JSON list of C-alpha atoms and ligand atoms in Angstrom, two decimals:
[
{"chain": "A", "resi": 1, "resn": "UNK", "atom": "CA", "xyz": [-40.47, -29.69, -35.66]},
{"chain": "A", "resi": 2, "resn": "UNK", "atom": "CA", "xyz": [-43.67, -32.06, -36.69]},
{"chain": "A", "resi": 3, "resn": "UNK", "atom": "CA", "xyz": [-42.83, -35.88, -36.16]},
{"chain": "A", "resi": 4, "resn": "UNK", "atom": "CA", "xyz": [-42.01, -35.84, -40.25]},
{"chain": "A", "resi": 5, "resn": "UNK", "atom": "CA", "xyz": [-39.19, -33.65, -40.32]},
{"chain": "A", "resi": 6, "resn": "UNK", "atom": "CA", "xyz": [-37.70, -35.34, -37.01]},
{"chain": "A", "resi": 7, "resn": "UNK", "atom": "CA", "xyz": [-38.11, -38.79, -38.26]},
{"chain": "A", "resi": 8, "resn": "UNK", "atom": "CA", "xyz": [-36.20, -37.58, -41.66]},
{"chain": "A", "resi": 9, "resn": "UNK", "atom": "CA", "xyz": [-33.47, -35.95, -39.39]},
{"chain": "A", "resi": 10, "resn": "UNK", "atom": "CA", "xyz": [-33.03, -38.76, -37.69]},
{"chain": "A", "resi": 11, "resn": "UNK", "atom": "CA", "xyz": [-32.80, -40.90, -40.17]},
{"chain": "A", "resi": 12, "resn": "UNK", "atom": "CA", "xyz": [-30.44, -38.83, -41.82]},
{"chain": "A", "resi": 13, "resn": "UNK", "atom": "CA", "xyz": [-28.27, -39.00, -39.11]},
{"chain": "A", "resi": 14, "resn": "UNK", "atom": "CA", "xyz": [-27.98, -42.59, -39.05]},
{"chain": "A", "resi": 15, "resn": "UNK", "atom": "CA", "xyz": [-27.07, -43.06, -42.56]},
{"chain": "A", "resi": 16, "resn": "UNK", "atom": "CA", "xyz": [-24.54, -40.30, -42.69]},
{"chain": "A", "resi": 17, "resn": "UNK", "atom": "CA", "xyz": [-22.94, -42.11, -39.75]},
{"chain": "A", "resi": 18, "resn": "UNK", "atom": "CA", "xyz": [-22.74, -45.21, -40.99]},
{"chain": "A", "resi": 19, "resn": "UNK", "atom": "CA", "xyz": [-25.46, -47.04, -39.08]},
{"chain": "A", "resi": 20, "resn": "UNK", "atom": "CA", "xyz": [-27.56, -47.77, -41.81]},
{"chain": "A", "resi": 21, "resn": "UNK", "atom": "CA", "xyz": [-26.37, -48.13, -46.33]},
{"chain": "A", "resi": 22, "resn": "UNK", "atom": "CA", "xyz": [-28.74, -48.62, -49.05]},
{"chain": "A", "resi": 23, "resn": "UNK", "atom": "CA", "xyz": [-32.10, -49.36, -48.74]},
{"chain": "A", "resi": 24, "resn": "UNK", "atom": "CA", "xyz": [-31.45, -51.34, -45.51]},
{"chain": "A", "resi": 25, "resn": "UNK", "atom": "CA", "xyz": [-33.52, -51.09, -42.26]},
{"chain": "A", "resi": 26, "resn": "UNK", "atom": "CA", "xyz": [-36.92, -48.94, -41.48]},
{"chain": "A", "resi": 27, "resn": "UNK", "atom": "CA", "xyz": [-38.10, -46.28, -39.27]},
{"chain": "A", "resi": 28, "resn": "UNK", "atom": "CA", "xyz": [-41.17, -45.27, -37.77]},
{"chain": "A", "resi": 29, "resn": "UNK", "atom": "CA", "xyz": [-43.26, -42.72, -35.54]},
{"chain": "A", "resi": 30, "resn": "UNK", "atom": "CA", "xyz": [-46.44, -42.95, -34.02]},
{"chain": "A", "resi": 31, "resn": "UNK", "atom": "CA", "xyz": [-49.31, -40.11, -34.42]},
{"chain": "A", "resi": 32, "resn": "UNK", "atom": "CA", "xyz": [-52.66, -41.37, -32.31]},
{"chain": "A", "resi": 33, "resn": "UNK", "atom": "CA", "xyz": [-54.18, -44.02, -33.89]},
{"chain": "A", "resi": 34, "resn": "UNK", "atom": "CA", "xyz": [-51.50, -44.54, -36.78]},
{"chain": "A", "resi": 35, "resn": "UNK", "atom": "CA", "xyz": [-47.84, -44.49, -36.95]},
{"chain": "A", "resi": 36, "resn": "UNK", "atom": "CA", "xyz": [-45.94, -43.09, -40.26]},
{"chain": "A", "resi": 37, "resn": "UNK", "atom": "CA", "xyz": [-43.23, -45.42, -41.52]},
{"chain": "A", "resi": 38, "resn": "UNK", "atom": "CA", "xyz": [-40.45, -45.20, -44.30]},
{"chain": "A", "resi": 39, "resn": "UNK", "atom": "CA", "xyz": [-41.84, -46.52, -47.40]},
{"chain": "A", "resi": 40, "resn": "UNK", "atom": "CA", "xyz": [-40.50, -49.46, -49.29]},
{"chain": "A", "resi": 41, "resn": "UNK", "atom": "CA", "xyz": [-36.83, -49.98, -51.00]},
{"chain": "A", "resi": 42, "resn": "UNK", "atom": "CA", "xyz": [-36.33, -46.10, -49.64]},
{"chain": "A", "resi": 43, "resn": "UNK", "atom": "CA", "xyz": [-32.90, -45.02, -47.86]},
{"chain": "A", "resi": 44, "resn": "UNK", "atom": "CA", "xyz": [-32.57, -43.23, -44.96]},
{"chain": "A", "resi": 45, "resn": "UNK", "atom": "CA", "xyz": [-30.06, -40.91, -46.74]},
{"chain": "A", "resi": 46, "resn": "UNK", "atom": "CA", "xyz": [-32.48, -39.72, -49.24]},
{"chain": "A", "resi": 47, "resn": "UNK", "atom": "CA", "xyz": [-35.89, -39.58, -47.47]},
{"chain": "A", "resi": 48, "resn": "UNK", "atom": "CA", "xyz": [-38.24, -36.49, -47.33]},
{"chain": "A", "resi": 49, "resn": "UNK", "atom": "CA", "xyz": [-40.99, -35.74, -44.82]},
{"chain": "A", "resi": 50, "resn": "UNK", "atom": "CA", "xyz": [-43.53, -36.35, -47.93]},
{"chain": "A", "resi": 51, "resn": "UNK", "atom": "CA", "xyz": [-42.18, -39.37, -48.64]},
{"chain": "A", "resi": 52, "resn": "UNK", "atom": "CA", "xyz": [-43.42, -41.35, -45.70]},
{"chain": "A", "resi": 53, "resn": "UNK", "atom": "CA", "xyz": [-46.12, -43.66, -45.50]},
{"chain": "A", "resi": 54, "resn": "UNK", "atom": "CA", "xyz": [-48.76, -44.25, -43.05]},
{"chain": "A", "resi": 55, "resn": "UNK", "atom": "CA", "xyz": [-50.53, -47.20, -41.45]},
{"chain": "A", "resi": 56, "resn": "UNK", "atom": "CA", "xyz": [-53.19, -47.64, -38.66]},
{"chain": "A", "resi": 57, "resn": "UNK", "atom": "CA", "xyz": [-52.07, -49.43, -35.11]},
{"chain": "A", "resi": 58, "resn": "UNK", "atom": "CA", "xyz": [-54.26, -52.47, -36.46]},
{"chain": "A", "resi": 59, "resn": "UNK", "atom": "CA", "xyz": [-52.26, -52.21, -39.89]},
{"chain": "A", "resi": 60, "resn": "UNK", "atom": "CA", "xyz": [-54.66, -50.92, -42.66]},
{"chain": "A", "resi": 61, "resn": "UNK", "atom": "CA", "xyz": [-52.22, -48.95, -45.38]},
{"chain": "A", "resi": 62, "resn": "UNK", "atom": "CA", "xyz": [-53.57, -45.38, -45.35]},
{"chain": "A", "resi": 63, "resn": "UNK", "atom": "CA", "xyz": [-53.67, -43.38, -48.72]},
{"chain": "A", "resi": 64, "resn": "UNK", "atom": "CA", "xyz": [-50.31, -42.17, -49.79]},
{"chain": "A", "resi": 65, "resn": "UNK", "atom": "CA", "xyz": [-47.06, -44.19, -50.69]},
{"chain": "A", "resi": 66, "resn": "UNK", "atom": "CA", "xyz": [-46.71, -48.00, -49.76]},
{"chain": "A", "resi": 67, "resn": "UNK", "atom": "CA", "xyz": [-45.10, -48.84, -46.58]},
{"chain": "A", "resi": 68, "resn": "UNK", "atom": "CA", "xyz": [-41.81, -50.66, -45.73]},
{"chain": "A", "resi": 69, "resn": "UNK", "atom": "CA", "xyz": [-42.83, -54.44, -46.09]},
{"chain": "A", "resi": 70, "resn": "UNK", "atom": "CA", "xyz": [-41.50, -54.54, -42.71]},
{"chain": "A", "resi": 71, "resn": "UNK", "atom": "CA", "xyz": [-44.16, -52.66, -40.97]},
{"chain": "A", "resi": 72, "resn": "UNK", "atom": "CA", "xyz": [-45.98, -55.57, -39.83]},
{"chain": "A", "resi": 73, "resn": "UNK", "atom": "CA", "xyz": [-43.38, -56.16, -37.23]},
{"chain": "A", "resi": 74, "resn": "UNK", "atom": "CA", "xyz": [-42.94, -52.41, -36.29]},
{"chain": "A", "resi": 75, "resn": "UNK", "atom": "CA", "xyz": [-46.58, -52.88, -35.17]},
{"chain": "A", "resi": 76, "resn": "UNK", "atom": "CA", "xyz": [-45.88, -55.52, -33.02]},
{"chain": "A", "resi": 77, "resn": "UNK", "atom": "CA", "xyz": [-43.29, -53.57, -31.35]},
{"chain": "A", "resi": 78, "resn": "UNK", "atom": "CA", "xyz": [-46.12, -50.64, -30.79]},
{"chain": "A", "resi": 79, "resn": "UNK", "atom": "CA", "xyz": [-48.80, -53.58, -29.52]},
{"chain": "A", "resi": 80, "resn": "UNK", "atom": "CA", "xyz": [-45.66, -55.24, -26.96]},
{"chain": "A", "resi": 81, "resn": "UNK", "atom": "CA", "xyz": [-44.29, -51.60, -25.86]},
{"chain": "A", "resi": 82, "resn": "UNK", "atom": "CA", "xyz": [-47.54, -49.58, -25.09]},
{"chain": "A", "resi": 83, "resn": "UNK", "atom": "CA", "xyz": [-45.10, -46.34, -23.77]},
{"chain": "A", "resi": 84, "resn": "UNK", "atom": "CA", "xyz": [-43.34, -46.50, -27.35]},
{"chain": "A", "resi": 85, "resn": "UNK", "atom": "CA", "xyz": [-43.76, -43.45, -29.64]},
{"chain": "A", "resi": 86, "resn": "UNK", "atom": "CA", "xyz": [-40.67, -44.64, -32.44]},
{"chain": "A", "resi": 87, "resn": "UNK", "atom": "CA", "xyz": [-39.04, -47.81, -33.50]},
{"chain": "A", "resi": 88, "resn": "UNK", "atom": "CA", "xyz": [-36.05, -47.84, -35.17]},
{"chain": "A", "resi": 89, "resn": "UNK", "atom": "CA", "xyz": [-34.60, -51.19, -37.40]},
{"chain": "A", "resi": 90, "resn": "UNK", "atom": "CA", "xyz": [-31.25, -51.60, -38.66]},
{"chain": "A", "resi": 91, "resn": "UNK", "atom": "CA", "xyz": [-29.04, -53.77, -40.41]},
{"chain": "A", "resi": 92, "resn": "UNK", "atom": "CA", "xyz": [-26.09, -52.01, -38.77]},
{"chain": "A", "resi": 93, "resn": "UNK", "atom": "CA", "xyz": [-23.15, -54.41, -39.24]},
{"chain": "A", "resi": 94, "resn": "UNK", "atom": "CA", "xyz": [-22.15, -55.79, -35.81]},
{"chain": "A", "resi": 95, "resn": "UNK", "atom": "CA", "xyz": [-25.90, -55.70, -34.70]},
{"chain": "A", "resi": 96, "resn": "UNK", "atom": "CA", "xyz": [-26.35, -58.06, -37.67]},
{"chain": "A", "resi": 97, "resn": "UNK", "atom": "CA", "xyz": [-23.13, -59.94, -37.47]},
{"chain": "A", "resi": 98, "resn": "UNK", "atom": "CA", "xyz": [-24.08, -61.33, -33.66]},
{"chain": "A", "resi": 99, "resn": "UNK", "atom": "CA", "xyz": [-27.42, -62.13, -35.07]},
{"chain": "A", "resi": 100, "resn": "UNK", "atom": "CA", "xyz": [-25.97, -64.40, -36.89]},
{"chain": "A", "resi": 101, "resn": "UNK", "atom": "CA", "xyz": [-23.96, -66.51, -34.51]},
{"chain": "A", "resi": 102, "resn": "UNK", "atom": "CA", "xyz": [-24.00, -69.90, -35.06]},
{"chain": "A", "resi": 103, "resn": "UNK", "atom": "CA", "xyz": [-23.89, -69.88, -30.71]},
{"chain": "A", "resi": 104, "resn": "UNK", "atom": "CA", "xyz": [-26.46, -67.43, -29.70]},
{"chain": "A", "resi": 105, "resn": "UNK", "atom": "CA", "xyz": [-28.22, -67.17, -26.06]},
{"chain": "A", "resi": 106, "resn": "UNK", "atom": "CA", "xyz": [-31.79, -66.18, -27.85]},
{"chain": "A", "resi": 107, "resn": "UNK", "atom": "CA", "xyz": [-32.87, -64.88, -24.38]},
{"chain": "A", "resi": 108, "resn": "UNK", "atom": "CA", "xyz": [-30.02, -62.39, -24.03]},
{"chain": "A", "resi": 109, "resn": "UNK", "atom": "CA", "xyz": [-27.86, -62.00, -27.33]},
{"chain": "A", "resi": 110, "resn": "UNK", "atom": "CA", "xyz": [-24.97, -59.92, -25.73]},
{"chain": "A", "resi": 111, "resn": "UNK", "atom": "CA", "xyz": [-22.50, -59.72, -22.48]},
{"chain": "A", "resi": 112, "resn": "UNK", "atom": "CA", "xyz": [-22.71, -56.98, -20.13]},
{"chain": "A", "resi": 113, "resn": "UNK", "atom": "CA", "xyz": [-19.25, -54.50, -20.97]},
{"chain": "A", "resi": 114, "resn": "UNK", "atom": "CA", "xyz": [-20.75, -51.01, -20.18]},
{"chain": "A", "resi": 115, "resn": "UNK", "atom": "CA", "xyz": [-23.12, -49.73, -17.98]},
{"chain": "A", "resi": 116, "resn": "UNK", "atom": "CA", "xyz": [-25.32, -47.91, -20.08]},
{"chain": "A", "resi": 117, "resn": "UNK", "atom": "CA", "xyz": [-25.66, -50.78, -21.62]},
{"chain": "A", "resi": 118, "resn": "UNK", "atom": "CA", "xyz": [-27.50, -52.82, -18.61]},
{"chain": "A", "resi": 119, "resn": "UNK", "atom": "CA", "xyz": [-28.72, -49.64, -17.49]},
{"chain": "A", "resi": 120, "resn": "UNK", "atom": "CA", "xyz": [-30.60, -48.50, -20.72]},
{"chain": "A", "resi": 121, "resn": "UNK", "atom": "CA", "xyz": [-32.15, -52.78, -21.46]},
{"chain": "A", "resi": 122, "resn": "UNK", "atom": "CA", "xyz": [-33.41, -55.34, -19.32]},
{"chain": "A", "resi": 123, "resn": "UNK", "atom": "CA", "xyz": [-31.95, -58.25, -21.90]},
{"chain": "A", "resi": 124, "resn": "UNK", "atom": "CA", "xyz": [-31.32, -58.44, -25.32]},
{"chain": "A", "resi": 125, "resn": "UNK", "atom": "CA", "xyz": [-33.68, -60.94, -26.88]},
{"chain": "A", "resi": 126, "resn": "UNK", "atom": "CA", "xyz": [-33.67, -62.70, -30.74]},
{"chain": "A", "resi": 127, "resn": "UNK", "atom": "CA", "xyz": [-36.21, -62.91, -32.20]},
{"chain": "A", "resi": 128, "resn": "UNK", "atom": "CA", "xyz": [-36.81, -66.47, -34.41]},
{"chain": "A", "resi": 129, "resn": "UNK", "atom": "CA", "xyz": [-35.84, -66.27, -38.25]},
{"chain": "A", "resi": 130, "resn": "UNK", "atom": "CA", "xyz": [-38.94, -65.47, -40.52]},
{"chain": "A", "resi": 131, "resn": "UNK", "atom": "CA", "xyz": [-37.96, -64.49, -44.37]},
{"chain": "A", "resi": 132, "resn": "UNK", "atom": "CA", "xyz": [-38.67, -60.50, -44.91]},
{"chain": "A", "resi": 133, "resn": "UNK", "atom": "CA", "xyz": [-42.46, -59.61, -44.66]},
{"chain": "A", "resi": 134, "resn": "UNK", "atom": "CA", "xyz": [-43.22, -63.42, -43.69]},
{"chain": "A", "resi": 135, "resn": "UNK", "atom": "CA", "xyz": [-46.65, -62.67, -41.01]},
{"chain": "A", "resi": 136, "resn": "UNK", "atom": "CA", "xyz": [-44.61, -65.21, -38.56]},
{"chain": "A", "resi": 137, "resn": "UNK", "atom": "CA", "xyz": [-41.72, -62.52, -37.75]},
{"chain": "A", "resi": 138, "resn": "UNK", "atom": "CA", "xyz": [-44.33, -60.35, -35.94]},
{"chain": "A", "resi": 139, "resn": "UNK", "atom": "CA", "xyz": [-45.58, -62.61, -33.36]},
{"chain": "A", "resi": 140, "resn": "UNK", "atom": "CA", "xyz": [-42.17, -63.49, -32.70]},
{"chain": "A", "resi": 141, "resn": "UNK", "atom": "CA", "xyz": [-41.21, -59.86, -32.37]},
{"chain": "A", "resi": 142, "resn": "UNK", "atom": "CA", "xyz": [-44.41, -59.00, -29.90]},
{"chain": "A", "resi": 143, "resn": "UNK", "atom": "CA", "xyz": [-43.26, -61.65, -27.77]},
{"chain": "A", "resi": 144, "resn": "UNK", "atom": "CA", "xyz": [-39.28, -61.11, -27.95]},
{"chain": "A", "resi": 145, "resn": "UNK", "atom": "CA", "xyz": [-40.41, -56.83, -27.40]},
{"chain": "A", "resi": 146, "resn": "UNK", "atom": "CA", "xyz": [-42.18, -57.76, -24.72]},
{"chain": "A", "resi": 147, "resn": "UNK", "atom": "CA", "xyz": [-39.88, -58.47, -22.56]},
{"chain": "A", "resi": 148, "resn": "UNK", "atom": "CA", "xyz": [-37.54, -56.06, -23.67]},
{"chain": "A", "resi": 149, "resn": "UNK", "atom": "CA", "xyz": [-37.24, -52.44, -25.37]},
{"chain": "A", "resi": 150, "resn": "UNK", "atom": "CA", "xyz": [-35.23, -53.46, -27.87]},
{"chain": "A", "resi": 151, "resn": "UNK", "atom": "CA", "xyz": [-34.19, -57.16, -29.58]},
{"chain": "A", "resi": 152, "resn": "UNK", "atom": "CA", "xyz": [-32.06, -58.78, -32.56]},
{"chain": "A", "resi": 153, "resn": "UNK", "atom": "CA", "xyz": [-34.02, -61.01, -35.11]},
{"chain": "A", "resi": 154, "resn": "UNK", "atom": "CA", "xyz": [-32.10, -63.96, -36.02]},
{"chain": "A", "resi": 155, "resn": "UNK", "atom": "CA", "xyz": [-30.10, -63.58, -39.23]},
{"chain": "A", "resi": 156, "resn": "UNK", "atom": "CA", "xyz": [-31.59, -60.27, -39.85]},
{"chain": "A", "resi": 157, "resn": "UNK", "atom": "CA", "xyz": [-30.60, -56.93, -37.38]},
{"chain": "A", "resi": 158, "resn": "UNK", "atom": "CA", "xyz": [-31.91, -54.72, -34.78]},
{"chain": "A", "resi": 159, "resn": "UNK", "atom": "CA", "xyz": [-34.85, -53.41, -33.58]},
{"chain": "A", "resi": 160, "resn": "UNK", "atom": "CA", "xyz": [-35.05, -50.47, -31.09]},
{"chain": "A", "resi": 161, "resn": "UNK", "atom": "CA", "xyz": [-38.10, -48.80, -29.34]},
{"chain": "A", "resi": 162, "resn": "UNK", "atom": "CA", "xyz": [-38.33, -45.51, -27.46]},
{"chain": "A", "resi": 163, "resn": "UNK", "atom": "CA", "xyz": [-40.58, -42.78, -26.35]},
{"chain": "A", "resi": 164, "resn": "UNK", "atom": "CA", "xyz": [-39.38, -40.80, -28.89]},
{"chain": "A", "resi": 165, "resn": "UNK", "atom": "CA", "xyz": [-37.63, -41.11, -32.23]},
{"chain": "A", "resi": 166, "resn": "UNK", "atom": "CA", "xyz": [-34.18, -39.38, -30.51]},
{"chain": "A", "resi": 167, "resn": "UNK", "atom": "CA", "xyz": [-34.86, -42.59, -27.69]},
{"chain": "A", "resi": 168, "resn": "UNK", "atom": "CA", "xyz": [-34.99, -45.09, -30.65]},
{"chain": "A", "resi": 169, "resn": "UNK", "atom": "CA", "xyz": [-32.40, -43.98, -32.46]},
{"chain": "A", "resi": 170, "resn": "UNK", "atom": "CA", "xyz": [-29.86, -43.79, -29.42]},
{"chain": "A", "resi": 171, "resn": "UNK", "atom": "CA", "xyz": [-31.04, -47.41, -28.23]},
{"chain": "A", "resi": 172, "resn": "UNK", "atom": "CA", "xyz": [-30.02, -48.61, -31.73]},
{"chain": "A", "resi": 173, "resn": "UNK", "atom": "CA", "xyz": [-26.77, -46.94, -31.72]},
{"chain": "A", "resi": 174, "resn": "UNK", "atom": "CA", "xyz": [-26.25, -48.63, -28.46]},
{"chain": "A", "resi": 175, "resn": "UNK", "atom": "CA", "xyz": [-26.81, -51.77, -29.55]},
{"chain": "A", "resi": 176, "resn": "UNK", "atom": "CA", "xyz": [-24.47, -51.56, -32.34]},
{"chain": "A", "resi": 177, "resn": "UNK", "atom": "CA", "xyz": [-21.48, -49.95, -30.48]},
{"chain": "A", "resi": 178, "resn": "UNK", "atom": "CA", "xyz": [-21.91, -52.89, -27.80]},
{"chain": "A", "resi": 179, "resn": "UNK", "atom": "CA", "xyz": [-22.04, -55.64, -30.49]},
{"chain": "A", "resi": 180, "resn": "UNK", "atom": "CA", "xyz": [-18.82, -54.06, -32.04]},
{"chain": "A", "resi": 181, "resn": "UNK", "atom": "CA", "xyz": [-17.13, -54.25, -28.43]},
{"chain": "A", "resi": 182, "resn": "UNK", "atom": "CA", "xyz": [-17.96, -57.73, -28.42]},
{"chain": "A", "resi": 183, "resn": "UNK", "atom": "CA", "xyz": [-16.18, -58.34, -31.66]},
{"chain": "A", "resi": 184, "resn": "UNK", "atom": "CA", "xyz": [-13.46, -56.26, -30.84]},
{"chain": "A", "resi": 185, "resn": "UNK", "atom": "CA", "xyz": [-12.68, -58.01, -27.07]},
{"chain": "A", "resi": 186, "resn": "UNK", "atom": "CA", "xyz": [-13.22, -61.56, -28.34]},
{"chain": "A", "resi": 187, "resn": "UNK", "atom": "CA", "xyz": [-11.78, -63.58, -25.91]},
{"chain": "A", "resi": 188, "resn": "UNK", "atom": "CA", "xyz": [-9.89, -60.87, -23.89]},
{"chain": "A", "resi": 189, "resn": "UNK", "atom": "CA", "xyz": [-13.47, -59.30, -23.23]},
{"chain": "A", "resi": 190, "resn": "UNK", "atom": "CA", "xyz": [-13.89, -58.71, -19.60]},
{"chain": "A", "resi": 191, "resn": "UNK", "atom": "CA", "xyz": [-17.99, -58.30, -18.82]},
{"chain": "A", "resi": 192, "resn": "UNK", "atom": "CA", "xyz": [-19.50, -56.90, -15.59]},
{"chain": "A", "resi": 193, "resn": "UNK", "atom": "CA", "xyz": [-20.54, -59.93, -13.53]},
{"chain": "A", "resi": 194, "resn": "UNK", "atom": "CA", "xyz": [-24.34, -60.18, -13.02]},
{"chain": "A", "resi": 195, "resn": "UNK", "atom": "CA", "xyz": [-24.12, -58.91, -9.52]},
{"chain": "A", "resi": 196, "resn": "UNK", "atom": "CA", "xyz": [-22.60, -55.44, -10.89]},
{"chain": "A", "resi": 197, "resn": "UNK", "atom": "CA", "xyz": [-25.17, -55.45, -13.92]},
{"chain": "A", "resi": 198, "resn": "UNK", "atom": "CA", "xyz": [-28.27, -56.40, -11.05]},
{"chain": "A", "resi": 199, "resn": "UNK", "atom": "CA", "xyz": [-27.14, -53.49, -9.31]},
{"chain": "A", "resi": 200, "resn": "UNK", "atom": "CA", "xyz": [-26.94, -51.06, -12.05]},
{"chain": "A", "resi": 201, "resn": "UNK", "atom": "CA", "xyz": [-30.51, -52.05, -13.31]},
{"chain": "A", "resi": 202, "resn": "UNK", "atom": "CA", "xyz": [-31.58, -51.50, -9.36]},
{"chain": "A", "resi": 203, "resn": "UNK", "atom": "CA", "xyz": [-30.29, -47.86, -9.21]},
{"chain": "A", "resi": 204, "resn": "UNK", "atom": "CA", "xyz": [-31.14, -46.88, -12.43]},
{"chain": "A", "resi": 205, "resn": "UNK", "atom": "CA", "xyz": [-34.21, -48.20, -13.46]},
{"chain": "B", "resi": 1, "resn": "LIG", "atom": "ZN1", "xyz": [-34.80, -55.55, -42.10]}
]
């Protein structure tokens, strides 16, 4: 399948399965020297492989539609995470809702429950609250990505990188299903200690 019809699959399958509604959130591939990016106010429910729009690494718009308004900070994931080939954003709803916590370690948004979890991300880091399209969110993404494959942004969602769009996509999910555990545990949430999450990032990393 070319890298259009995969990045429309899998952005099909995150709408149908709740992970994404409306317009929300943006997804995007990279080809060589450009990456190809839903375009703006599009939804991952109704997008086609011609719909797509494309941008170079250094962020010229390429002929053909206009691109998300978020792309500038998709780049910055690409410029942070040299091995990524996809990044995936979300407003999924728990992803957002910790985002948003008044309390919120900005160096690592989320306990420990699972072991995929530590296994499949160093940390979780936020990264500060810019308004949409505002050229200070991507900074603030390069230097939140860098330290991690994936991050929050404050107020705002998820982003996920991977080697491929499947790895992005997965990452994301994994986010959100960890951020719902967190709301569904509350208080009565029992996290792995950081001696069990140390060694699970030893043997499987
Ligand atoms: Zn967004």
């Amino acid at each position: 399948m070319r890298l259009r019809e995969q990045l429309v699959a899998v952005a099909h399958s995150l709408y149908v399965r709740g992970y994404t509604f409306g317009t929300a959130g943006n997804i995007s591939v990279r080809e060589g020297e450009r990456i190809l990016i839903s375009p703006t106010n599009s939804s991952f429910g109704s997008l086609k492989p011609g719909d797509l729009a494309e941008v170079s690494l250094t962020g010229e718009p390429l002929p053909g539609p206009s691109p998300s308004k978020e792309a500038h900070f998709h780049l910055a994931a690409y410029r942070a995470r040299p091995e990524a080939g996809a990044v995936v954003h979300l407003h999924s709803c728990h992803a957002t809702a910790v985002s948003c916590l008044a309390d919120l370690d900005m160096d690592d948004a989320l306990p420990v429950y699972t072991p995929y979890f530590a296994m499949r991300l160093p940390c979780l880091p936020v990264a500060e609250y810019y308004p949409p399209g505002d050229p200070a969110l991507a900074p603030s993404v390069e230097a939140a990505a860098a330290n991690s494959p994936a991050l929050l942004l404050r107020n705002h969602g998820s982003i996920a990188t991977g080697r491929t769009l499947q790895e992005a996509s997965a990452l994301a999910e994994e986010i959100e299903e960890q951020a719902r555990l967190y709301f569904l545990l509350g208080a009565r949430g029992r996290a792995l200690t950081p001696e069990q999450v140390a060694e699970l990032r030893r043997r499987f990393r």
